[in-house]
Coordinates of C-alpha atoms in Angstrom, one line a residue:
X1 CA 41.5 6.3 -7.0
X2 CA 40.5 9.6 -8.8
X3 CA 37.4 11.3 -7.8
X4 CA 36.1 14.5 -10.2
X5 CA 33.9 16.8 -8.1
X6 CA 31.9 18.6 -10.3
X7 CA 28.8 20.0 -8.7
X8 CA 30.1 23.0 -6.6
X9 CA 28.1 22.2 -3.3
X10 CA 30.8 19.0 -3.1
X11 CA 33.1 20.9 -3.8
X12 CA 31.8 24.0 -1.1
X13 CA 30.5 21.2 0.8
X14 CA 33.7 20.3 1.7
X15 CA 35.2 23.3 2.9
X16 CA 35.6 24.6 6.3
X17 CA 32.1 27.0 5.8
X18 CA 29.8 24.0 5.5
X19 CA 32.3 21.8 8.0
X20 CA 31.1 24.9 10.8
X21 CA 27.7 24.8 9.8
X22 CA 27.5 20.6 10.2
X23 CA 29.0 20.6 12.9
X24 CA 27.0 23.4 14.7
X25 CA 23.7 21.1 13.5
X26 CA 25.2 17.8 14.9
X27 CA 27.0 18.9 18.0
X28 CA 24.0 17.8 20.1
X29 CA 23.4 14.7 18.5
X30 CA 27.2 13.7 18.7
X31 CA 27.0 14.1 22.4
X32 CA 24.6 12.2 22.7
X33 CA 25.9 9.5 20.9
X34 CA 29.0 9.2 23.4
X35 CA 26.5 8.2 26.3
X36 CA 25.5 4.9 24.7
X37 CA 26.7 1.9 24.1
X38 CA 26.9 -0.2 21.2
X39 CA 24.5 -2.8 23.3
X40 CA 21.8 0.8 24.0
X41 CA 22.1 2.3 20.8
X42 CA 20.8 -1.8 19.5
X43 CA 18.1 -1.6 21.9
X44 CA 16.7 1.8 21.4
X45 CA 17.0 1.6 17.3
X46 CA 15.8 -1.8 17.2
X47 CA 12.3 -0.8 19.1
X48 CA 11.9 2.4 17.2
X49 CA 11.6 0.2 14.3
X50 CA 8.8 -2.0 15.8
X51 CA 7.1 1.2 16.7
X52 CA 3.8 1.8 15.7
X53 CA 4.1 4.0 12.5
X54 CA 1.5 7.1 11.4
X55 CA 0.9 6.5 7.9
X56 CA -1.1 9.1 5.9
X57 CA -4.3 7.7 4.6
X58 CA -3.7 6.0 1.1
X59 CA -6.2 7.1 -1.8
X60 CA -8.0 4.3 -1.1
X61 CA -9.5 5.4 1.9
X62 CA -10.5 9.1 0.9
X63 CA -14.1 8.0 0.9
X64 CA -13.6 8.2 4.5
X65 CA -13.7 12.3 4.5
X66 CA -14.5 13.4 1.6
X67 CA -18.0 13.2 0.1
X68 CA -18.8 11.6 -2.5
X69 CA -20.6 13.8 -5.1
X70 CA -19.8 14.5 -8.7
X71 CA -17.1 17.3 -7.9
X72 CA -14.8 15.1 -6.2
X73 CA -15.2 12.2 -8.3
X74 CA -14.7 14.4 -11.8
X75 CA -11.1 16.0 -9.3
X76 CA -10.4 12.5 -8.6
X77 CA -10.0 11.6 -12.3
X78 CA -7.8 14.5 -12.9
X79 CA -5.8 13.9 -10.5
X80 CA -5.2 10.2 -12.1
X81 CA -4.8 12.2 -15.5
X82 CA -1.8 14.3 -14.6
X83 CA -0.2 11.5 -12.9
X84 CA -0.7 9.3 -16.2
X85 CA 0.5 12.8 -17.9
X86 CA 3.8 12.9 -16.2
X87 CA 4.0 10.0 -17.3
X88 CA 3.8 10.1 -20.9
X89 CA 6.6 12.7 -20.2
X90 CA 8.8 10.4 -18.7
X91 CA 8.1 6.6 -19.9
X92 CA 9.0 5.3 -23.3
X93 CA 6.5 2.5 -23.7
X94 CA 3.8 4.3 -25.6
X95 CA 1.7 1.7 -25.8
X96 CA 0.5 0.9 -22.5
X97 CA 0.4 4.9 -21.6
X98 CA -2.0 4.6 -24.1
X99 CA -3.9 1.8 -22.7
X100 CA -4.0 3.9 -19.3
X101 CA -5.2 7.0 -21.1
X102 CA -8.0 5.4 -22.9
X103 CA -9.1 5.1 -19.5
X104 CA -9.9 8.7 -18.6
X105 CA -13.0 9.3 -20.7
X106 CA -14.6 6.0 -19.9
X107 CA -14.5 7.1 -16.2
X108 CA -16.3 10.3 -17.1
X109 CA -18.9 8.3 -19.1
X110 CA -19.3 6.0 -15.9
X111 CA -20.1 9.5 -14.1
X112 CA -23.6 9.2 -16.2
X113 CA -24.4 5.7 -16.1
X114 CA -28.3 5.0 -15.1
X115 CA -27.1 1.1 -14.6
X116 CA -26.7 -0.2 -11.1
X117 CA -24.5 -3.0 -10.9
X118 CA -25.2 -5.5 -8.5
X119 CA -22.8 -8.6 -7.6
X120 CA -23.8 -11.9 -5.8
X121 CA -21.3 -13.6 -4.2
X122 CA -20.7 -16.1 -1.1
X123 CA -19.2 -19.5 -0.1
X124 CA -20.2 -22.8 -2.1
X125 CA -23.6 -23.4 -1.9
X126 CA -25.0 -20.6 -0.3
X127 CA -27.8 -19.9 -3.1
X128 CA -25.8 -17.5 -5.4
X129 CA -27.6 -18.9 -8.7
X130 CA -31.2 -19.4 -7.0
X131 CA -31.3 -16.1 -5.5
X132 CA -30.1 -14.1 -9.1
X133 CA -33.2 -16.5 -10.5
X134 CA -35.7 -15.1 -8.3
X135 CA -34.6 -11.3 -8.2
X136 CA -34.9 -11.4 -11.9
X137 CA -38.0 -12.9 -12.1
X138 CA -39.7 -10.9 -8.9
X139 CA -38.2 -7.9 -8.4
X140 CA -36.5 -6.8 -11.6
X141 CA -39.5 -5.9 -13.1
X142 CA -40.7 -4.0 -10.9
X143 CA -37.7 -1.3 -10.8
X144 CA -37.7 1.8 -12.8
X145 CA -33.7 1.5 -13.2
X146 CA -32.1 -1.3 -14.9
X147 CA -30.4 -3.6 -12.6
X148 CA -27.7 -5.6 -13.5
X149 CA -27.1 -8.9 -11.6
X150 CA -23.9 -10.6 -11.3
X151 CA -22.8 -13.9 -9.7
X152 CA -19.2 -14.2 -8.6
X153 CA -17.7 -17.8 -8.8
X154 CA -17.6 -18.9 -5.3
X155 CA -15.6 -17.9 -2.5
X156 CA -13.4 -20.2 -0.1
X157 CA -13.7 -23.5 -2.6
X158 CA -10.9 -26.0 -2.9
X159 CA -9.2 -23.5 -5.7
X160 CA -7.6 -22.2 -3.5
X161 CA -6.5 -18.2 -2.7
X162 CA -6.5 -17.1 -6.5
X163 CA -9.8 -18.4 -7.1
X164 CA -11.0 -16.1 -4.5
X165 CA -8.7 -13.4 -5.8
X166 CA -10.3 -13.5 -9.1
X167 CA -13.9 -13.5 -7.6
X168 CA -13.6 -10.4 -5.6
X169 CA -12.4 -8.4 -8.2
X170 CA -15.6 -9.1 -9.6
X171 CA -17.1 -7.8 -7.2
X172 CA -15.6 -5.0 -6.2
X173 CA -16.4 -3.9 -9.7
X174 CA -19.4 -3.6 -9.1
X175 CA -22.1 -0.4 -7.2
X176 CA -23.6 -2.8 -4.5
X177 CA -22.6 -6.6 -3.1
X178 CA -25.0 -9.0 -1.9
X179 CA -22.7 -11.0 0.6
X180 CA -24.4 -14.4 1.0
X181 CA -23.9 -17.0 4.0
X182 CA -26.5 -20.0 5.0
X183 CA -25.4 -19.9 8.7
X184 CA -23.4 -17.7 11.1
X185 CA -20.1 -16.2 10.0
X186 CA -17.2 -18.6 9.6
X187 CA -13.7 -16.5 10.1
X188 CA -12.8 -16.3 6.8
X189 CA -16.4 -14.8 5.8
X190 CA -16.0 -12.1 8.3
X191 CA -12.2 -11.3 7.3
X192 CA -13.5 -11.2 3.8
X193 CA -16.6 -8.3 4.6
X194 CA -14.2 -6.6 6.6
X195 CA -11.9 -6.1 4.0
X196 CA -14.8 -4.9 1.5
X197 CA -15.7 -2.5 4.3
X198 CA -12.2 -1.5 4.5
X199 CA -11.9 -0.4 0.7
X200 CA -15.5 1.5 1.1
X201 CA -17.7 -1.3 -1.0
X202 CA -21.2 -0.9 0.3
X203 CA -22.6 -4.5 1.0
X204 CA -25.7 -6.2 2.4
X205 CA -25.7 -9.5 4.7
X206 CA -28.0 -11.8 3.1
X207 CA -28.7 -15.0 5.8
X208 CA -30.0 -17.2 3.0
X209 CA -31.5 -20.6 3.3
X210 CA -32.8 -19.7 7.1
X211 CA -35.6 -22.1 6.2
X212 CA -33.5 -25.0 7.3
X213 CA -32.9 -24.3 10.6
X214 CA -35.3 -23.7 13.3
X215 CA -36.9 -20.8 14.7
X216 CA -35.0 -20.4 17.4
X217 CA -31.9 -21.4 15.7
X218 CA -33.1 -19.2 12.8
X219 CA -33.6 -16.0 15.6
X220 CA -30.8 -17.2 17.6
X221 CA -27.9 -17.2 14.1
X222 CA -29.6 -13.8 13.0
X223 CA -28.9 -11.6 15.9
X224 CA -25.4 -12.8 15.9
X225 CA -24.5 -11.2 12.4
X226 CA -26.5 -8.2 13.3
X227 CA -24.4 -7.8 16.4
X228 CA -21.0 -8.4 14.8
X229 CA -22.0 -6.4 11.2
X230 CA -22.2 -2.6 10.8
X231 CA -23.9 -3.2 7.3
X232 CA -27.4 -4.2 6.8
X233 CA -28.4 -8.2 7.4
X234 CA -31.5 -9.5 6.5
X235 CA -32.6 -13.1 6.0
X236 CA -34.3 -15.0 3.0
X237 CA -35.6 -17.9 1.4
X238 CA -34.7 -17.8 -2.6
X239 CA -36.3 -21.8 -2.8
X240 CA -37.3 -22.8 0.7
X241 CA -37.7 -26.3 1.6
X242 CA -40.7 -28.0 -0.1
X243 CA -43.5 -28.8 2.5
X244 CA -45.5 -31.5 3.3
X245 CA -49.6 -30.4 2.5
X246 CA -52.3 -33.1 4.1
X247 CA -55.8 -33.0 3.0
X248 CA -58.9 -34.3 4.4
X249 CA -61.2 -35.2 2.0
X250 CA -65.1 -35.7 3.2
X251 CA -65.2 -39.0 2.6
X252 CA -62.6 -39.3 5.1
X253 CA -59.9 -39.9 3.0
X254 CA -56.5 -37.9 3.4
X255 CA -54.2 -36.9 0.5
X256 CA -50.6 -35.6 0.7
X257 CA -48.4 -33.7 -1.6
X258 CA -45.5 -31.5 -1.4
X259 CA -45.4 -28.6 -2.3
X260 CA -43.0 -25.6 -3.2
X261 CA -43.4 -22.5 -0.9
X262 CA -43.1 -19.1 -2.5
X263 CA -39.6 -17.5 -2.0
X264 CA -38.9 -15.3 1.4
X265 CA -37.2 -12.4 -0.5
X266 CA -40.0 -9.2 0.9
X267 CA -37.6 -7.8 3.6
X268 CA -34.4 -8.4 0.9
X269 CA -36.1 -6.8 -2.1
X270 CA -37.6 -3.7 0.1
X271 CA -34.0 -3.0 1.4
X272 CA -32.7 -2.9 -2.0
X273 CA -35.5 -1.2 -3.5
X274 CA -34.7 2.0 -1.0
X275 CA -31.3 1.7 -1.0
X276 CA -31.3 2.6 -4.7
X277 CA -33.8 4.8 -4.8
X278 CA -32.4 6.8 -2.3
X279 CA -28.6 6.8 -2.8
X280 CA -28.4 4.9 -7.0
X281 CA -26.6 8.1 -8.3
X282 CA -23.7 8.1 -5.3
X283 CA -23.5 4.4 -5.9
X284 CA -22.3 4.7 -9.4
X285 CA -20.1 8.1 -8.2
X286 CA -18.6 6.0 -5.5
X287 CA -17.8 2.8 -8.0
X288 CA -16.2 5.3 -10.6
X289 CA -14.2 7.1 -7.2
X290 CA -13.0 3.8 -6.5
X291 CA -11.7 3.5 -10.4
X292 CA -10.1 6.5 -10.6
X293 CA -8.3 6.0 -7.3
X294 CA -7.1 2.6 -8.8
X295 CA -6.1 3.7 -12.2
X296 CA -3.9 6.6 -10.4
X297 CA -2.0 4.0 -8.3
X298 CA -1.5 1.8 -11.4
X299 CA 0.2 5.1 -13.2
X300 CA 2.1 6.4 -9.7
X301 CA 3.7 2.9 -9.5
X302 CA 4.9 2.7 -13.5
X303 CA 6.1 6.5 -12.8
X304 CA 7.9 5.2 -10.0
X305 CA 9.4 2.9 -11.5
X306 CA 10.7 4.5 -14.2
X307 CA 12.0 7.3 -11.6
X308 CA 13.5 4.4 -9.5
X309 CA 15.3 3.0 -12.4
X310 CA 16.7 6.8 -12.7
X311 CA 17.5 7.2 -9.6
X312 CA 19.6 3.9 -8.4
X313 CA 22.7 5.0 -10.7
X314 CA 22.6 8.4 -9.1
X315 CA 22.8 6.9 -5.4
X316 CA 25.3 4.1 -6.5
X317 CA 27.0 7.4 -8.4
X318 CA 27.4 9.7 -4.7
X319 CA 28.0 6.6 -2.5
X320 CA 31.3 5.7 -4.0
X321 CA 31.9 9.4 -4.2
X322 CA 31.0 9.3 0.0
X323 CA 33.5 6.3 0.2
X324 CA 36.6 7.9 -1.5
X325 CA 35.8 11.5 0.2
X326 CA 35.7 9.2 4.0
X327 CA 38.4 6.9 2.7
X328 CA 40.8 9.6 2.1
X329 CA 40.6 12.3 5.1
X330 CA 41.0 10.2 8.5
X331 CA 39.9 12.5 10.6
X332 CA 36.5 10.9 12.0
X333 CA 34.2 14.1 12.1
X334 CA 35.4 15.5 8.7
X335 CA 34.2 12.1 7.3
X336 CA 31.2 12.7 8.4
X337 CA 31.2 16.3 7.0
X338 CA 32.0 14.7 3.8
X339 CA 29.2 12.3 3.4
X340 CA 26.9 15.1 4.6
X341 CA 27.8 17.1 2.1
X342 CA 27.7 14.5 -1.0
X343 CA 24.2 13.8 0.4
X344 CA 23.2 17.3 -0.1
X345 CA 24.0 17.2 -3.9
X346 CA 22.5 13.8 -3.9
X347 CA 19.3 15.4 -2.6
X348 CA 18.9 17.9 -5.3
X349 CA 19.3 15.5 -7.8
X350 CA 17.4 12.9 -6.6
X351 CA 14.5 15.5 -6.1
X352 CA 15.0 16.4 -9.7
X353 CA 14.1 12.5 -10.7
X354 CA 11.0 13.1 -8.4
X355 CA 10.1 16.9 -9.5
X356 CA 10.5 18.2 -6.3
X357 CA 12.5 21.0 -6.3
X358 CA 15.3 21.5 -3.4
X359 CA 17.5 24.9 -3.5
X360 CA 21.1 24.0 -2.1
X361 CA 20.0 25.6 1.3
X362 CA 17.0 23.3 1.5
X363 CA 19.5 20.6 0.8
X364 CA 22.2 21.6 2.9
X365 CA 19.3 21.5 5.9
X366 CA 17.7 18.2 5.0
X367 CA 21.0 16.3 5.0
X368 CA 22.1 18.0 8.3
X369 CA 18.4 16.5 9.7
X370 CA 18.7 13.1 8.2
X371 CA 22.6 12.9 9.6
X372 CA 21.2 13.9 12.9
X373 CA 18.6 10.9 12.3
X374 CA 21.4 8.6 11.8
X375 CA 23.3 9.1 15.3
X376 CA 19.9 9.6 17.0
X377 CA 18.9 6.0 16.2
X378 CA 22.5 4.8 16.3
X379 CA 22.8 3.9 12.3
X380 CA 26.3 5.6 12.1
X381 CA 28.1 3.7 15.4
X382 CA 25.8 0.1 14.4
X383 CA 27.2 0.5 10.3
X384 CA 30.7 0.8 11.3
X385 CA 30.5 -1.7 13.6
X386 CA 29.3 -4.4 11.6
X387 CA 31.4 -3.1 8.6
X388 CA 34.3 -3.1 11.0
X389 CA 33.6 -6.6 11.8
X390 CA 33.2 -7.7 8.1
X391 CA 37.0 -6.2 7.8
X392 CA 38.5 -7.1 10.8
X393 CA 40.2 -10.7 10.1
X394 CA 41.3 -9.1 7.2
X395 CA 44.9 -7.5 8.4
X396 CA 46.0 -5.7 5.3
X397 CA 41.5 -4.1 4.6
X398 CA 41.6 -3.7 8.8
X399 CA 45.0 -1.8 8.8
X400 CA 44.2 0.6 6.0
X401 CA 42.5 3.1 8.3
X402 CA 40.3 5.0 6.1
X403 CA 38.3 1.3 5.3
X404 CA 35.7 1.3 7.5
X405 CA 35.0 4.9 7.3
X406 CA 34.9 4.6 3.9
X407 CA 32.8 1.9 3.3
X408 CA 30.4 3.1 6.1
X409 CA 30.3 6.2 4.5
X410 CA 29.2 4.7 1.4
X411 CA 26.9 2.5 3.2
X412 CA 24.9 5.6 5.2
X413 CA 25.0 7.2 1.4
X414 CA 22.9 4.6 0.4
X415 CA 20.5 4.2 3.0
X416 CA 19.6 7.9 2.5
X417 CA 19.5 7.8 -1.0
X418 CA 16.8 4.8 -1.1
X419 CA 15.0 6.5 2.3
X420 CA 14.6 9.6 0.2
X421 CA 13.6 7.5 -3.1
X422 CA 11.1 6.2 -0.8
X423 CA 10.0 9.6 0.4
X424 CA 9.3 10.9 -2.7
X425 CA 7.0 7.9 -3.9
X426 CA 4.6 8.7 -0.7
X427 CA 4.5 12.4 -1.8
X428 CA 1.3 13.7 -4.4
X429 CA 2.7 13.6 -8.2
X430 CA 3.1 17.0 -9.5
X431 CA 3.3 18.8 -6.0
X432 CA 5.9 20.1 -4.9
X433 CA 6.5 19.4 -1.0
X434 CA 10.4 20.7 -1.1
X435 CA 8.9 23.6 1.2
X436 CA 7.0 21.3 3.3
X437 CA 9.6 18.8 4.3
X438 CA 8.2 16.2 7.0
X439 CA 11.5 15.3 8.9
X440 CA 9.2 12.9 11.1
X441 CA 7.8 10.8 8.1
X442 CA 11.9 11.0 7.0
X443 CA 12.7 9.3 10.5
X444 CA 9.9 6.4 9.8
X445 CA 11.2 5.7 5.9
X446 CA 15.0 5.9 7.3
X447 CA 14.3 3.5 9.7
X448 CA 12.0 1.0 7.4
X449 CA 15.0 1.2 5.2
X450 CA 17.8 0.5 7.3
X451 CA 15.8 -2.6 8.5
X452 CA 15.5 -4.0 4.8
X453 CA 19.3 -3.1 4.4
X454 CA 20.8 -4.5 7.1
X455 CA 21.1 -8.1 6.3
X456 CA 24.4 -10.1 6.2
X457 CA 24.1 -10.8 3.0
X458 CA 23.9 -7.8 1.5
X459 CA 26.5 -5.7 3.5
X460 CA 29.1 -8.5 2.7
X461 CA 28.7 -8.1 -1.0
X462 CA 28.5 -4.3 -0.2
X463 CA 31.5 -4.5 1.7
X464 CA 32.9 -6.4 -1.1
X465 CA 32.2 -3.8 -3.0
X466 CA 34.0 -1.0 -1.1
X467 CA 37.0 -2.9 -1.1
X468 CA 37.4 -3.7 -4.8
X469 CA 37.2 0.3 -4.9
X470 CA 39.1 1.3 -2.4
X471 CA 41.8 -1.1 -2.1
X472 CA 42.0 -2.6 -5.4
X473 CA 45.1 -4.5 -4.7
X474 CA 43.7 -6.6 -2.2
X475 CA 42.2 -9.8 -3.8
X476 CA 38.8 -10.3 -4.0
X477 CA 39.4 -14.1 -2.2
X478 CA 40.9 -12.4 1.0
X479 CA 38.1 -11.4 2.4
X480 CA 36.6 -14.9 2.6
X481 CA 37.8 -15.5 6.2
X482 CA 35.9 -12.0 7.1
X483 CA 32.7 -13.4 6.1
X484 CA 31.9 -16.2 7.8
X485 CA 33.1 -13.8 11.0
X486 CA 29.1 -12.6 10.7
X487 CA 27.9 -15.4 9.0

């Protein structure tokens, strides 16, 4: 097999300069290595990757620090603009960049809009329709701002998890939520407001319908949403129970009738009336926040798609170049210079697909760290073991030294290339973190990687693979008797 090496950091790469320099990087990390066992080295990478990871906050949850005024709502939509930008750049389908663009000035219309939004929503018969009925007709009027009141189809019904799906996107479309429930929380209810309150969607607790239990019960279900709510709760009555009225007449006669008590709605209606008095304008700034944040992510994951579909042939391209390079020098630490090396090209051009910028020395650096990764959580010695294994019934693959270097090789190629695809999707579009490198956040992706890559599966058609490369006189059918050695 004929490998061309082009770039001249392979070719450097694989010299005895950078073999010094790799080696100097990994000596420590090699030593360390030879104290473990296959069984350790299991145990100590398989509970790094159940522990707990630190995740930078997602744009979802920047309401949680920054304010939210007109200046970071108007950055917010720019930011979604370049994003959508790079895009055009990028992306062929013109069409639904469009679509995405068209969104930009709506959002800085929104920024202006005197409208508050309001959205009813709840379990099945709770009092979603009644409650609209009466707002409109007692409280609407009153308001100096318009007030626009929607009901969501209902939550939790027989539709199942879609239905639901479909009902709080409603809502979350809207400024404010009135969260209705005729009787303490039900799991599900409180999962639900906890995930609203998760995403920063300002709510109120309505306890509707408390005319049909008793006071005590009444008292008794109300202080149990306050105590497990942080939002506001309050209780109503949108059509309370009709009542039975007795008069006595002089003539000592006694009529009944019943009749239709006036709706309990004062402490509801009050709440509401100061809430968007008092905070209207950040209502609206927060719902168009939350849009811009949304439109970004929808253009960051069609960028990173099309960068993805980039950037796969470039890590297929450097893995078989790892696997030749192992394959043909069998010395075991030169292998290992090899495939350090190929990474470091790999890196520059993968953080051209990403725009972030990576001199060779930068490189050079980050695959020295990420090949110290490897041994630390014991990918290089658990790979070639289970490739080894795949190979080893196989006399003719097993005997032909260079295999299972090679193929591992290829295999720890790989895992790096998709950990650093992976990288690069958590980084800010358009800013360039070459400079700011976060080996730890590296360590977390490498590992999340190498646990979604490590099926059977998958590394016996990878192996496969190798082989037909490799060795491509050894039929494809021989390796049959290999596989079911892991199966």
């Amino acid at each position: 097999m004929v490998v061309k090496l082009q770039r001249p950091i392979l070719v450097g790469g694989l010299g005895l300069s950078f073999s010094l320099w790799i080696l100097q990087s990994w000596h420590d990390s090699i030593i360390q290595l030879g104290e473990y066992s296959v069984l350790s080295l299991l145990l100590v990478s398989g509970g790094l990757l159940f522990l707990k990871q630190n995740r930078t906050k997602q744009d979802s949850h920047l309401l949680d620090s920054l304010p939210v005024d007109r200046e970071t709502v108007e950055s917010a939509i720019a930011k979604a603009e370049t994003v959508i930008n790079h895009l055009a750049g990028e992306a062929e389908n013109h069409h639904a960049i469009a679509a995405l663009r068209e969104k930009i000035p709506q959002l800085y219309l929104e920024l202006d809009r005197e409208e508050i939004y309001l959205a009813v929503t709840g379990g099945k018969s709770v009092g979603k329709t009644t409650l609209i009925k009466v707002l409109k007709s007692h409280w609407c009027p009153q308001l100096q701002k318009t007030v626009c009141l929607q009901e969501t189809p209902s939550l939790f019904a027989e539709a199942g998890e879609k239905s639901d799906a479909a009902a709080l996107t409603q809502a979350k479309a809207t400024d404010f939520i009135l969260f209705l429930t005729n009787g303490d929380l039900t799991d599900t209810e409180f999962q639900t407001i906890q995930q609203l309150q998760a995403e920063k969607h300002r709510l109120m607790l309505v306890f509707n319908k408390q005319d049909q239990y008793l006071v005590d019960e009444r008292a008794s279900i109300l202080l149990s949403l306050k105590q497990r709510m942080q939002s506001h709760v309050v209780a109503t009555s949108a059509s309370p129970l009709p009542v039975k009225v007795r008069k006595h007449n002089d003539d000592g006669s006694v009529q009944e009738w019943m009749e239709q008590p006036a709706p309990e709605i004062q402490q509801l209606t009050q709440q509401l009336s100061e809430t968007l008095t008092q905070q209207g304008q950040q209502l609206v700034w927060a719902t168009t926040m939350r849009k811009a944040l949304l439109l970004k992510a929808e253009a960051t994951n069609y960028l990173n798609r099309v960068r993805c579909d980039r950037a796969h042939p470039v890590i297929e391209q450097y893995q078989w170049i790892a696997a030749a390079a192992a394959f043909a020098n069998p010395v075991p630490a030169l292998d290992i210079l090899a495939t350090a090396a190929i990474n470091a090209q790999m890196i520059v051009d993968l953080g051209n697909i990403y725009q972030q910028k990576f001199s060779l020395e930068q490189a050079k650096t980050i695959a020295g760290e990420m090949g110290s990764l490897m041994l630390k959580l014991g990918l290089v010695e658990l790979s070639s073991k289970v490739i080894g294994t795949v190979l080893k019934s196989h006399a003719i693959t097993y005997v032909a030294g260079g295999a299972v270097q090679g193929v591992s090789a290829a295999y720890l190629t790989r895992l790096a290339g998709l950990s650093l695809i992976e990288y690069f999707q958590q980084q800010e579009v358009a800013v360039n973190s070459a400079t700011g490198f976060n080996v730890e956040k590296l360590g977390q992706t490498l590992q999340k990687v190498f646990q979604q890559n490590q099926q059977v599966v998958f590394l016996q058609g990878f192996v496969k693979q190798g082989v037909k490369r490799l060795l491509p006189e050894v039929a494809e059918g021989e390796l049959v008797g290999a596989e079911k050695a892991v199966g």
